[in-house]
Coordinates of C-alpha atoms and ligand atoms in Angstrom, one line a residue:
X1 CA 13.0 20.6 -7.2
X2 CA 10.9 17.4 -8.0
X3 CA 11.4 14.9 -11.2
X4 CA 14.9 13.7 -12.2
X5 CA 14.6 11.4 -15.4
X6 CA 17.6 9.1 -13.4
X7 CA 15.0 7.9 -11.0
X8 CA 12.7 4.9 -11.0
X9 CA 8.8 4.4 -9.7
X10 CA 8.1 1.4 -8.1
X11 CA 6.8 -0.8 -10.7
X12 CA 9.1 -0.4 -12.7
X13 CA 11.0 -2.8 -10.9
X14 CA 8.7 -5.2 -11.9
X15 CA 10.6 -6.5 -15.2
X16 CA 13.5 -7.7 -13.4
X17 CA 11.5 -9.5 -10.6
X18 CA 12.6 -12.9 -10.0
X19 CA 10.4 -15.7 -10.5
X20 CA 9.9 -18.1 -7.3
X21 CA 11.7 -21.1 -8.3
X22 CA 14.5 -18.6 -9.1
X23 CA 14.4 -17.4 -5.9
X24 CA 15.6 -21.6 -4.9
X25 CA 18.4 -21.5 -7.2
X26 CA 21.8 -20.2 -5.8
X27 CA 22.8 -17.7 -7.8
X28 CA 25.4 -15.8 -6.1
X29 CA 27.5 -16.3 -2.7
X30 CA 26.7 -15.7 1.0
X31 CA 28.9 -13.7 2.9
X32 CA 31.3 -15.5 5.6
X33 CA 33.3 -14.2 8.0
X34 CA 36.8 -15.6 8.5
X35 CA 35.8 -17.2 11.2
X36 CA 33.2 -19.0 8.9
X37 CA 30.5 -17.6 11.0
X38 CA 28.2 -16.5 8.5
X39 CA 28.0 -12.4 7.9
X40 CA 24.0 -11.3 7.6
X41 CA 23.9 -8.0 5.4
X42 CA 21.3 -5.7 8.2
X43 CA 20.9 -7.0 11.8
X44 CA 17.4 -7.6 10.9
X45 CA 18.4 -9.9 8.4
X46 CA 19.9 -11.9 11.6
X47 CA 17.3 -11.9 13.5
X48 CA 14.9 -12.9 10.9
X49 CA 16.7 -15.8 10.8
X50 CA 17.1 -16.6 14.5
X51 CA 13.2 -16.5 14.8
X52 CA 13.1 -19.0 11.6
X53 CA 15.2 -20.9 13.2
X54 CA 13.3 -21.2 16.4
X55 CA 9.7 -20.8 15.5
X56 CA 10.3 -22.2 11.5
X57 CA 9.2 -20.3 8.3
X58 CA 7.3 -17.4 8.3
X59 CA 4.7 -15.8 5.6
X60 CA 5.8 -13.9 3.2
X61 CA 3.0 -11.0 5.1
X62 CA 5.3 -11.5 8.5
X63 CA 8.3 -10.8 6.6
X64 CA 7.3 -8.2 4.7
X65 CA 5.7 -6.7 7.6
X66 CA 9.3 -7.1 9.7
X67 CA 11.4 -5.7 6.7
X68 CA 9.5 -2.4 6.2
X69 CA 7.7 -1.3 9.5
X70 CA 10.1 -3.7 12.4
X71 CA 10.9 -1.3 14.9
X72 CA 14.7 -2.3 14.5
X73 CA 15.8 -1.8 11.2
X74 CA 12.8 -1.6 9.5
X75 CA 12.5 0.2 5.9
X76 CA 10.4 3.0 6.7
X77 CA 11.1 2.8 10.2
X78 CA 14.8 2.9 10.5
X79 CA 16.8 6.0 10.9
X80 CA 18.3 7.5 7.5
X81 CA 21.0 9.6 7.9
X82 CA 21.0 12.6 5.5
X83 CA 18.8 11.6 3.1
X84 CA 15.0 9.0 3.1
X85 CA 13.5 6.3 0.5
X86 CA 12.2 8.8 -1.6
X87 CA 13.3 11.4 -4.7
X88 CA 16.7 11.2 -6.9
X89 CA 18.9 10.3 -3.9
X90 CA 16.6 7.8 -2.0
X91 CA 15.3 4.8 -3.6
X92 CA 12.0 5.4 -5.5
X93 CA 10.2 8.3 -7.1
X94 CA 6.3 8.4 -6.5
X95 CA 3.8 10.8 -8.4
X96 CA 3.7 13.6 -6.2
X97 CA 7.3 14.2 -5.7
X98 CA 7.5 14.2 -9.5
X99 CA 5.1 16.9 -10.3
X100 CA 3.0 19.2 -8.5
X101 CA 0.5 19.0 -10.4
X102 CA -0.4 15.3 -8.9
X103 CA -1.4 17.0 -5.5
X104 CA -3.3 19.8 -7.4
X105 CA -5.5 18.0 -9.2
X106 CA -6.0 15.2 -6.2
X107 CA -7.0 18.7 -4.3
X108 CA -9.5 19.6 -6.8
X109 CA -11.0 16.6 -6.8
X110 CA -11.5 16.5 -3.0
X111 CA -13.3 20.2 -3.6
X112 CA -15.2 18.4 -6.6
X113 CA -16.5 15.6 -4.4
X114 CA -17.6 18.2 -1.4
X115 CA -19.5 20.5 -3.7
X116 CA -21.0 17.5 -5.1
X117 CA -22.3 16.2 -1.6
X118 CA -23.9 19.4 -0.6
X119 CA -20.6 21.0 1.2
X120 CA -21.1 18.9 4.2
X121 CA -19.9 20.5 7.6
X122 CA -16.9 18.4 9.9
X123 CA -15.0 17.1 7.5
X124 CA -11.8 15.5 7.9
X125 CA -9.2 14.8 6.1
X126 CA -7.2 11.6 6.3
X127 CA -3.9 10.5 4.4
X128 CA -2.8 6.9 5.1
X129 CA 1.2 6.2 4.4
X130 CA 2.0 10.3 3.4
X131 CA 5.6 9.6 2.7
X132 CA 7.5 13.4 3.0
X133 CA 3.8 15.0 2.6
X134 CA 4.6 16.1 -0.6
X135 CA 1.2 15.3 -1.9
X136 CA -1.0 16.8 1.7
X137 CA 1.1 19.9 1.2
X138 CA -0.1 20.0 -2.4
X139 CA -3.6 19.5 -1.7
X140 CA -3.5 21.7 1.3
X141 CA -1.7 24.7 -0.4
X142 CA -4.7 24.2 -3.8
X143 CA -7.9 24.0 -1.3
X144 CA -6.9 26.5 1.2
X145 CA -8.2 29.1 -2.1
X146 CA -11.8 27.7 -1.4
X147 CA -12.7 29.2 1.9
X148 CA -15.9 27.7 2.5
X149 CA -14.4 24.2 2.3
X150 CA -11.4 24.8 4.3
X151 CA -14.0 26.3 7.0
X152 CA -15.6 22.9 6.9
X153 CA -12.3 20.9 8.0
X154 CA -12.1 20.2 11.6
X155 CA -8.7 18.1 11.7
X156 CA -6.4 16.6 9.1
X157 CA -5.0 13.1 10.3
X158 CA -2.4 11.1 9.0
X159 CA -1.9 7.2 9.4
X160 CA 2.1 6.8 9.8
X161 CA 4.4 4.0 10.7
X162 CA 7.5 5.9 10.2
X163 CA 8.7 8.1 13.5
X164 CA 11.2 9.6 11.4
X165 CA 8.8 10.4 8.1
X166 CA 6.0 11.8 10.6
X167 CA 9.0 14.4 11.4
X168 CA 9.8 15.3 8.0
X169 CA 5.7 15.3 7.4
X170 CA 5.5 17.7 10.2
X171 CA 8.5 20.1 8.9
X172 CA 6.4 20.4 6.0
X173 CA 3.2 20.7 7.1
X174 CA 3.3 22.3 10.3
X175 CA 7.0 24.2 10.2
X176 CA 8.0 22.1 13.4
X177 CA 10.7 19.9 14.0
X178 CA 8.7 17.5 16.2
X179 CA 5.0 17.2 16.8
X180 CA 4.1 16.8 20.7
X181 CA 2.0 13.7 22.1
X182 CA -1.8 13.8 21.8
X183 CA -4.1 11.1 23.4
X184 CA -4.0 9.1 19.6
X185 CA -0.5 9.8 18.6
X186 CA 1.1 13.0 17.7
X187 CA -0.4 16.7 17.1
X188 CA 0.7 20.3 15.5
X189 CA -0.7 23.1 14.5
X190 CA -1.5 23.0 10.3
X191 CA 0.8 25.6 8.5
X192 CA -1.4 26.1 5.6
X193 CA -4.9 26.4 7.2
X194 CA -5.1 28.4 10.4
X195 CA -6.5 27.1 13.3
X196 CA -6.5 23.4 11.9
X197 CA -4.4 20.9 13.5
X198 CA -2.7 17.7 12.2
X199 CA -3.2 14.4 13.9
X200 CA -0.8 11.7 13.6
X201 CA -1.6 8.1 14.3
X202 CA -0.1 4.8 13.6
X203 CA -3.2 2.8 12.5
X204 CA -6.7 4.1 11.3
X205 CA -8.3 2.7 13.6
X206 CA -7.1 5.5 16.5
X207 CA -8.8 8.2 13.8
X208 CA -11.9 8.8 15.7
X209 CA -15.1 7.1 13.6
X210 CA -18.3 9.4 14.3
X211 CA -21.6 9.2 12.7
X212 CA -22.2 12.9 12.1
X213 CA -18.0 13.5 10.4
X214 CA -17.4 13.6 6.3
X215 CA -14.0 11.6 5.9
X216 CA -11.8 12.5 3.1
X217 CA -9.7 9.6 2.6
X218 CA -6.7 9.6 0.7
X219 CA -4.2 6.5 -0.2
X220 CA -1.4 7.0 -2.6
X221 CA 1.2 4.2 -3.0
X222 CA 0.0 3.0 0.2
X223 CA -1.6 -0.4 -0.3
X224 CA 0.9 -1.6 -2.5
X225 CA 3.5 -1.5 0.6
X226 CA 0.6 -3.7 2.7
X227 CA 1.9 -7.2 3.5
X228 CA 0.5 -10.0 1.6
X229 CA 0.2 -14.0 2.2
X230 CA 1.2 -15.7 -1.0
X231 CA -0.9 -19.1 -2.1
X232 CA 0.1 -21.7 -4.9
X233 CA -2.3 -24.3 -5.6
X234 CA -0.5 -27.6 -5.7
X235 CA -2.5 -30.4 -7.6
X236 CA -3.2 -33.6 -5.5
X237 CA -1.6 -32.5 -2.5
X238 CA -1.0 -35.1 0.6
X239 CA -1.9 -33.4 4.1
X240 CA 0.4 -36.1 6.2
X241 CA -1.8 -37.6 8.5
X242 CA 0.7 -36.6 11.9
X243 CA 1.0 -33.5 10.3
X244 CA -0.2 -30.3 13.5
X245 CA -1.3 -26.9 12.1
X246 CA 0.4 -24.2 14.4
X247 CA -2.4 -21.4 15.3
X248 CA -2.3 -18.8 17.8
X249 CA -4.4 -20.3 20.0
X250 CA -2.5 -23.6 19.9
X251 CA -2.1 -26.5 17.9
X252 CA -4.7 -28.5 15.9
X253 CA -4.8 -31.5 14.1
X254 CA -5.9 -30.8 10.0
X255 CA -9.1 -33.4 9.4
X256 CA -8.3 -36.2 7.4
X257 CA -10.6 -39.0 5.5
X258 CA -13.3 -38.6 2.6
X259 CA -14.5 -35.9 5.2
X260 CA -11.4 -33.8 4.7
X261 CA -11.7 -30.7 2.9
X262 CA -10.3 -30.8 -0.4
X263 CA -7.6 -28.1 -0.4
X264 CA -5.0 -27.4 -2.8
X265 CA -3.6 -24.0 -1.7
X266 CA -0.4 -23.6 -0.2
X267 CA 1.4 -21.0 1.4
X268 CA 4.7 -20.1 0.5
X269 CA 6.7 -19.1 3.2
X270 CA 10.1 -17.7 4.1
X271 CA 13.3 -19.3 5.2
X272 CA 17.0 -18.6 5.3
X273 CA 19.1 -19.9 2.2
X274 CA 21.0 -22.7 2.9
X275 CA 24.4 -22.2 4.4
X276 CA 26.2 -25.6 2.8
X277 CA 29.4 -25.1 1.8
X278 CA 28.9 -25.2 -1.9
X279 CA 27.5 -21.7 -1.7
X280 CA 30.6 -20.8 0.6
X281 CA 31.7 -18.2 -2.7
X282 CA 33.4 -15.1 -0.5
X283 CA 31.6 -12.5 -1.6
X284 CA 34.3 -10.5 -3.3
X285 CA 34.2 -13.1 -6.3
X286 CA 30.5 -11.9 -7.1
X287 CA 29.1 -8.7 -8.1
X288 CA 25.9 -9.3 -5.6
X289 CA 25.7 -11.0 -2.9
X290 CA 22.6 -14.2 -3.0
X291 CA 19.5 -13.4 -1.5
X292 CA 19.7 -14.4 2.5
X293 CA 16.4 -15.3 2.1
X294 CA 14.3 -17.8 -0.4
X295 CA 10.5 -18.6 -0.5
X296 CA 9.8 -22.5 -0.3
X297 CA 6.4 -23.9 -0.3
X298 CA 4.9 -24.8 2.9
X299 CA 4.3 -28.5 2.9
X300 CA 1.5 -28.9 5.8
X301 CA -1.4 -26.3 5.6
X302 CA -0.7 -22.9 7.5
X303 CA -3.8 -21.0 9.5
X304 CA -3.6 -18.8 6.6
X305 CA -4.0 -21.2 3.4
X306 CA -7.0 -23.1 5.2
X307 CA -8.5 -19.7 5.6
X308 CA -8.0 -16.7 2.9
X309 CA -8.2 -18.7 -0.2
X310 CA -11.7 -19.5 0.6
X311 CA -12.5 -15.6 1.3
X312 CA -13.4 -15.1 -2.6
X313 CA -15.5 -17.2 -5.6
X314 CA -12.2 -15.2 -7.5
X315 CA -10.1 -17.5 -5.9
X316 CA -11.9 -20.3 -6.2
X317 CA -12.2 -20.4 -9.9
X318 CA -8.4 -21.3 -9.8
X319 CA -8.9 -24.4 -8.0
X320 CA -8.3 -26.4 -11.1
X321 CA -5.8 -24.5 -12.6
X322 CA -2.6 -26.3 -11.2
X323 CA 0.7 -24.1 -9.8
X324 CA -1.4 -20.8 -9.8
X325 CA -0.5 -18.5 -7.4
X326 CA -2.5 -16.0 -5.7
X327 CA -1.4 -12.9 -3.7
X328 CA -4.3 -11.8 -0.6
X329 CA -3.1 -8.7 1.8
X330 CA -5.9 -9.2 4.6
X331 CA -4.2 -6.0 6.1
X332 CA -5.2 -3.8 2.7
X333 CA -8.8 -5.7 3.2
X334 CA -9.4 -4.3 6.7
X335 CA -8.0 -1.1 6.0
X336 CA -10.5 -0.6 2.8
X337 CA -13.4 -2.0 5.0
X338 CA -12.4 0.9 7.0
X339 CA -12.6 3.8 4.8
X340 CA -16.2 2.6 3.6
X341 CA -17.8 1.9 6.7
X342 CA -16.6 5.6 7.7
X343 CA -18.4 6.8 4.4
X344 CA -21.6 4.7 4.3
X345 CA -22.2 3.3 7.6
X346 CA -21.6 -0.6 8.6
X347 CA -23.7 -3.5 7.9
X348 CA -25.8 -4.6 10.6
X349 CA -23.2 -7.3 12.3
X350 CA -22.7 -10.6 12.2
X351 CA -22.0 -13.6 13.5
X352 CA -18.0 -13.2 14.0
X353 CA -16.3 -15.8 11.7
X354 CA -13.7 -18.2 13.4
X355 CA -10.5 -18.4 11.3
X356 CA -10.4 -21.7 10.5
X357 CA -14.4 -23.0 9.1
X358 CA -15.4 -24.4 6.6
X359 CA -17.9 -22.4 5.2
X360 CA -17.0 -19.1 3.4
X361 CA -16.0 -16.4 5.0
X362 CA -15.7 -12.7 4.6
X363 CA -12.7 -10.4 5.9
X364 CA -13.8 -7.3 6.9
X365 CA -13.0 -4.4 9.6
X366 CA -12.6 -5.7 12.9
X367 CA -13.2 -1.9 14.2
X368 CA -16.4 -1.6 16.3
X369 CA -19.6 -0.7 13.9
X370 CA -20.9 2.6 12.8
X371 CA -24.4 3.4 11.8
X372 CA -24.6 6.9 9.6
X373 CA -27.7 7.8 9.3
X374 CA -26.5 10.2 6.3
X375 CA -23.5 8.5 4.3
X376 CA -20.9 11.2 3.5
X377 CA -17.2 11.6 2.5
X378 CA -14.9 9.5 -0.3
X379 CA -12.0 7.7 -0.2
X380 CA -9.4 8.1 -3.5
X381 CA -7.2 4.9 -4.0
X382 CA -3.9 5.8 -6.3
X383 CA -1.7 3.0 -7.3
X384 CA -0.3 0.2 -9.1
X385 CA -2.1 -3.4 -9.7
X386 CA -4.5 -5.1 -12.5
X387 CA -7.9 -3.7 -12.6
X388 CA -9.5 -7.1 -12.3
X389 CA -7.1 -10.4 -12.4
X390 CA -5.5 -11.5 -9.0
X391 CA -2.1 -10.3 -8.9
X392 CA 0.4 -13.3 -8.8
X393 CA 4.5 -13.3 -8.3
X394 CA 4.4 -9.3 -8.2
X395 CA 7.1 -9.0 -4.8
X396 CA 9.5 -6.8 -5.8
X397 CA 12.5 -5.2 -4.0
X398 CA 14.5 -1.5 -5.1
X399 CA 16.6 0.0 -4.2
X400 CA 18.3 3.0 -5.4
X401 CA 16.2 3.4 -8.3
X402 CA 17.7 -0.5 -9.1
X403 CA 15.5 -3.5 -9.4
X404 CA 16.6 -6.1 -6.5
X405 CA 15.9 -9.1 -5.0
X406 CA 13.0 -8.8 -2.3
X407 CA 14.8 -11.4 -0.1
X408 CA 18.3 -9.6 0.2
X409 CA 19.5 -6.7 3.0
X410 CA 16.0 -6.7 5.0
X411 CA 15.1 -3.1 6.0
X412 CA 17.5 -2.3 3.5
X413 CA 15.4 -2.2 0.5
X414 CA 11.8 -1.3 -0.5
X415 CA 9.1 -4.2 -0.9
X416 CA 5.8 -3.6 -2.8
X417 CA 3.5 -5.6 -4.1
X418 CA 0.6 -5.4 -6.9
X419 CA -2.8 -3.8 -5.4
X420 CA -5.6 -6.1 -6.1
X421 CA -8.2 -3.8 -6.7
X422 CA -10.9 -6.1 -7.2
X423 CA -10.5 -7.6 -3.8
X424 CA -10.5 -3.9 -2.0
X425 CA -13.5 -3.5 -4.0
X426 CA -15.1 -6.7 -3.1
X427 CA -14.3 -5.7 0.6
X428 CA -15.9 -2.7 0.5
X429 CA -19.0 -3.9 -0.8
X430 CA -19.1 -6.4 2.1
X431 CA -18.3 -4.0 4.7
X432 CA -20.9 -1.2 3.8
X433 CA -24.1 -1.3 2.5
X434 CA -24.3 2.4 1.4
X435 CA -21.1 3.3 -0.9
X436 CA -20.3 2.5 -4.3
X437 CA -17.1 2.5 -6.1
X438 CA -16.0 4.1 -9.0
X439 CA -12.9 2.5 -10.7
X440 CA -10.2 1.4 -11.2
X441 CA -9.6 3.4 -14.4
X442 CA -6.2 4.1 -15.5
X443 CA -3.6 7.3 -14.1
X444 CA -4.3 8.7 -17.4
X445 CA -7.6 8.8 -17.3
X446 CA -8.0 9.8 -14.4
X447 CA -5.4 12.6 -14.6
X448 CA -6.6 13.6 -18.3
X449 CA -10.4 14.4 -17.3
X450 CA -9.6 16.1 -14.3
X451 CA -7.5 18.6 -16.4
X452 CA -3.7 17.9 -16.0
X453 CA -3.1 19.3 -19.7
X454 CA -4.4 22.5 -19.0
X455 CA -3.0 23.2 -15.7
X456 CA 0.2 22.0 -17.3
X457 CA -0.1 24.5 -19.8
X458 CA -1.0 27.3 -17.4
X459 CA 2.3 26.5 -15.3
X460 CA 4.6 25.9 -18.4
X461 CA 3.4 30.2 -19.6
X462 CA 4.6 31.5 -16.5
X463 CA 7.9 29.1 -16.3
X464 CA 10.8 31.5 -15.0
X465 CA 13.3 29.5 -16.9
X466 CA 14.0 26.7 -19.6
X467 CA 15.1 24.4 -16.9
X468 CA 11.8 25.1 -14.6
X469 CA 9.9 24.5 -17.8
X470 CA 11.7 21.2 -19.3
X471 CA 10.9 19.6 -15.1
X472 CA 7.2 20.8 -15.7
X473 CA 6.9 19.3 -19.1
X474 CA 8.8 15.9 -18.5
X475 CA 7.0 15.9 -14.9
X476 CA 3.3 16.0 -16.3
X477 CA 3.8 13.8 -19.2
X478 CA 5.4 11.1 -17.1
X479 CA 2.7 11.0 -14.9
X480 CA 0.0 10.1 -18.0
X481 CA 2.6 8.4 -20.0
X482 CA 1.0 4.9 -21.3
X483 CA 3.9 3.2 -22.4
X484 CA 6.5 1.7 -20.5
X485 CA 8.6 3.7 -18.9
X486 CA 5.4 5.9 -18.1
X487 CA 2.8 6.1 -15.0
X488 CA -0.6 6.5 -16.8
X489 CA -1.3 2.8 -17.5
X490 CA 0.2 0.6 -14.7
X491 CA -1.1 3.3 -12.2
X492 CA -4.7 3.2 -11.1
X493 CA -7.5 5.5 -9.7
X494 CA -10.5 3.8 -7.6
X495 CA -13.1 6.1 -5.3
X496 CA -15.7 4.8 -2.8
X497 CA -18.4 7.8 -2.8
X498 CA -21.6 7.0 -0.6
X499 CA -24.6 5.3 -2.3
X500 CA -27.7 7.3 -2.5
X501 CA -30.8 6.3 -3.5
X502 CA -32.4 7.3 -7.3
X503 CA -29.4 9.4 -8.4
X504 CA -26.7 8.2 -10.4
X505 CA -23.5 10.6 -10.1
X506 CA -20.3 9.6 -11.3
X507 CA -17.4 11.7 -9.5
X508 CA -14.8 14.0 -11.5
X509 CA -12.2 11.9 -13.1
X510 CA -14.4 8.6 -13.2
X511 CA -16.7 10.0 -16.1
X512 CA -18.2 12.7 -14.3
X513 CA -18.7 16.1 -14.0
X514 CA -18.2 18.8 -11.3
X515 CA -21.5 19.7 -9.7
X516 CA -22.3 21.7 -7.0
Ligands
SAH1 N1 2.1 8.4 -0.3 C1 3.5 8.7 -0.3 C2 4.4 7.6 0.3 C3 4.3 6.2 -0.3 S1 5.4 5.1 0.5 C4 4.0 9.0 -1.7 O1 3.3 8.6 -2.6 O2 5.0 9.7 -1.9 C5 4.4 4.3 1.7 C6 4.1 5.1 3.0 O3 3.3 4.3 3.8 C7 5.3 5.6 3.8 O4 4.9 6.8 4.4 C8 5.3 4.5 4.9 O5 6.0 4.9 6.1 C9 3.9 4.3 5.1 N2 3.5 3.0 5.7 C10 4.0 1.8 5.2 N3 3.4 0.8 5.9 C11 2.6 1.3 6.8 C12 1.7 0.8 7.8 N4 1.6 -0.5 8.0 N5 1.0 1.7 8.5 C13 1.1 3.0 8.3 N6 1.9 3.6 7.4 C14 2.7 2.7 6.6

């Protein structure tokens, strides 16, 4: 059974986030122990704030990164008991638990795009973050009825953090409890489409990169849960002259005098919430406990604000606007460089860029190139984020379908953030000289022109029952819904296709049609 109306999608959390100065203010009380030791809500909420304590604040991309993929206690990689994040008794609902439908059509369009490119031989298929494998096993169960493509698959890999979701991935996908060890991660045989395996890995980068494979790339709510660095521009800021910048390869001194380089942008970071006794409110007297954490802006320049603010002209139009604040997830922009140079090839390399120049520099994948001598395979980005501004304050927490603070129970509740679409799209044209991109449009687009009306129609005339056929109906039209407690606007489609030279071709469900 999929949809239940009770449950929330991820950005619909959005209305309730807190702003940052809200984040300062103590709201509600910390939690004390009679010994007046003070009581952290997860264990990894303790040791977050041991390492501040020691090391001082991190970003906002370490603690993101710690709270959803830490090895103890993270999110996705902590053990649930019974039940995961996901669906009516978890903590979020994504598209392709809600309807079937989603997967179907996201098949179709993968069968679209290999007609289109002249049914090319060794493909594979990749999913990056596949949650329970609700939407593989949907795809997978739609293509298997075109044999000729299913003949052209070699492997199917997916890109997982989770140890305990790559289980529940392979009970669905391969009927087996747990996948054995391969030389990249994890392998089983693929229940839908004999003599196929699936590969698991826990980066992209272990997904073998050859010149002569067609990569189907998929990413559903997956760069949305990427860690990002957060920037505020602060108007005549004072670099103190003493002042050390902490790097990884030791410390540096920040240049000073007319020489210095005039920069505004500063990092907000993450510390613990102050512990002084006016917030000493025993936590019975509250509803919900304050947020452990707090974001405070980093006075002294960090490694990251000298360096990612200067990555786009984007960002540098906001120089002059004062207290803007930017949101960059260099993770999401090497994972996107990725996906295109497997589709079109790399550009020829150059010069590596040192972290902290002067001039401006690109991010792109740090992989090892690839030249294709025929570009081949797409990539289809689904999820939430402006089309074109930078997104700004979008951290959210939730958890159990409520809205939350992102800086209370670490590993206890989900963090997203916006997807800035323009910035994957910049990256990929950097990293590849032979793709293009088609997109963002919006979930309802998208959805509409690849037909999820008619299929809806088809499924709702051979409903079994009036409950089977009130989940189909509410399912679909949530899914295209524009307004505001619907998916079809906030939700985004974006493909990289390979570039080729004298023909225009739009894919299915960007303006296109299917050709073949
Ligand atoms: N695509 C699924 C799940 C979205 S939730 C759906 O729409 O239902 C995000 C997924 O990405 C989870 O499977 C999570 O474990 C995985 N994930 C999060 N961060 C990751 C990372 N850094 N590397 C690999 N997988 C990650």
């Amino acid at each position: 059974m999929r949809s239940n109306s009770l449950t929330l999608f991820r950005t619909a959390a959005r209305c309730a986030r807190p702003c940052p100065t809200s984040y300062r203010t103590a709201q509600y009380g910390i939690r004390w122990s009679s010994s007046g030791e003070r009581q952290w809500s997860t264990p990894l909420a303790k040791s977050l704030a041991e390492a501040i304590t020691t090391t001082g604040p991190i970003s906002v991309a370490s603690y993101m990164r710690q709270c959803l993929t830490s090895p103890e206690g993270g999110y996705y990689t902590r053990q649930t008991t019974g039940h995961d994040q996901f669906g009516a008794k978890g903590d979020f609902i994504t598209s392709p638990e809600i309807s079937q439908i989603f997967g179907e059509l996201v098949g179709i369009w993968l069968y679209a795009e290999w007609l289109a490119q002249g049914r090319k031989e060794k493909v594979q298929i990749i999913e990056v973050g596949p949650g329970r494998g609700t939407l593989m096993d949907d795809v997978l169960r739609t293509i298997s009825s075109f044999k000729p493509f299913v003949q052209s698959i070699e492997a199917i890999y997916l890109v997982e953090a989770s140890p305990h979701l790559r289980n529940q991935q392979a009970r669905r996908l391969a009927d087996t409890e747990e996948p054995s060890k391969s030389d990249i991660g994890w392998t089983a045989p693929c229940k839908r489409i004999p003599g196929c395996n699936i590969i698991w890995c826990e980066d992209i980068r272990f997904v073998p990169k050859d010149e002569t494979s067609t990569p189907f790339i998929l990413a559903h709510e997956f760069f949305d849960a990427l860690p990002i660095h957060v920037f505020q521009n602060i108007p005549e800021s004072k670099i103190p002259a003493s002042s050390t910048i902490l790097t990884p390869t030791g410390p540096i001194k920040p240049t000073t005098g007319p020489q210095a380089p005039k920069n505004n942008w500063h990092e907000l970071v993450v510390t613990p919430t102050s512990s002084s006794s006016d917030s000493k409110i025993p936590a019975s007297s509250t509803k919900e406990p304050r947020p452990e954490f707090q974001l405070t802006v980093s006075k002294t320049p960090t490694p990251h604000s000298l360096y990612l603010p200067k990555t786009s002209p984007r960002y540098k139009k906001l120089e002059n606007t004062p207290n803007a604040i930017i949101e960059i997830s260099p993770e999401s922009l090497s994972y996107i460089s990725d996906f295109a140079v497997r589709i079109g090839g790399s550009n020829p390399p150059t010069s590596p860029t040192p972290p902290l120049c002067t001039t401006t520099p690109t991010i792109s994948s740090q992989s090892a190139p690839l030249k294709k001598s025929t570009t081949s395979g797409a990539a289809l980005i689904l999820d939430y984020g402006p089309s074109s501004t930078i997104p700004s304050n979008t951290l959210r927490g939730i958890r159990s379908h409520k809205p939350c603070s992102p800086f209370s129970s670490p590993g206890l509740v989900d963090l997203s953030a916006d997807v800035d679409f323009l910035a994957l799209a910049e990256s990929v044209l950097n990293a590849s000289p032979n793709v293009e991109i088609h997109g963002p449009v919006e979930q309802a687009f998208f959805l509409g022109s690849m037909g999820i009306k008619e299929r809806a129609e088809r499924l709702l005339r051979g409903a079994k029952d009036e409950e089977t056929r009130k989940r189909l109906e509410t399912g679909w039209k949530r899914l295209v819904d524009r307004g505001p407690d619907g998916m079809g606007k906030t939700y985004k489609a974006m493909a990289i296709v390979p570039w080729q030279e004298g023909r225009v071709r739009r894919p299915v469900g960007f303006g296109g049609d299917v050709v073949g």
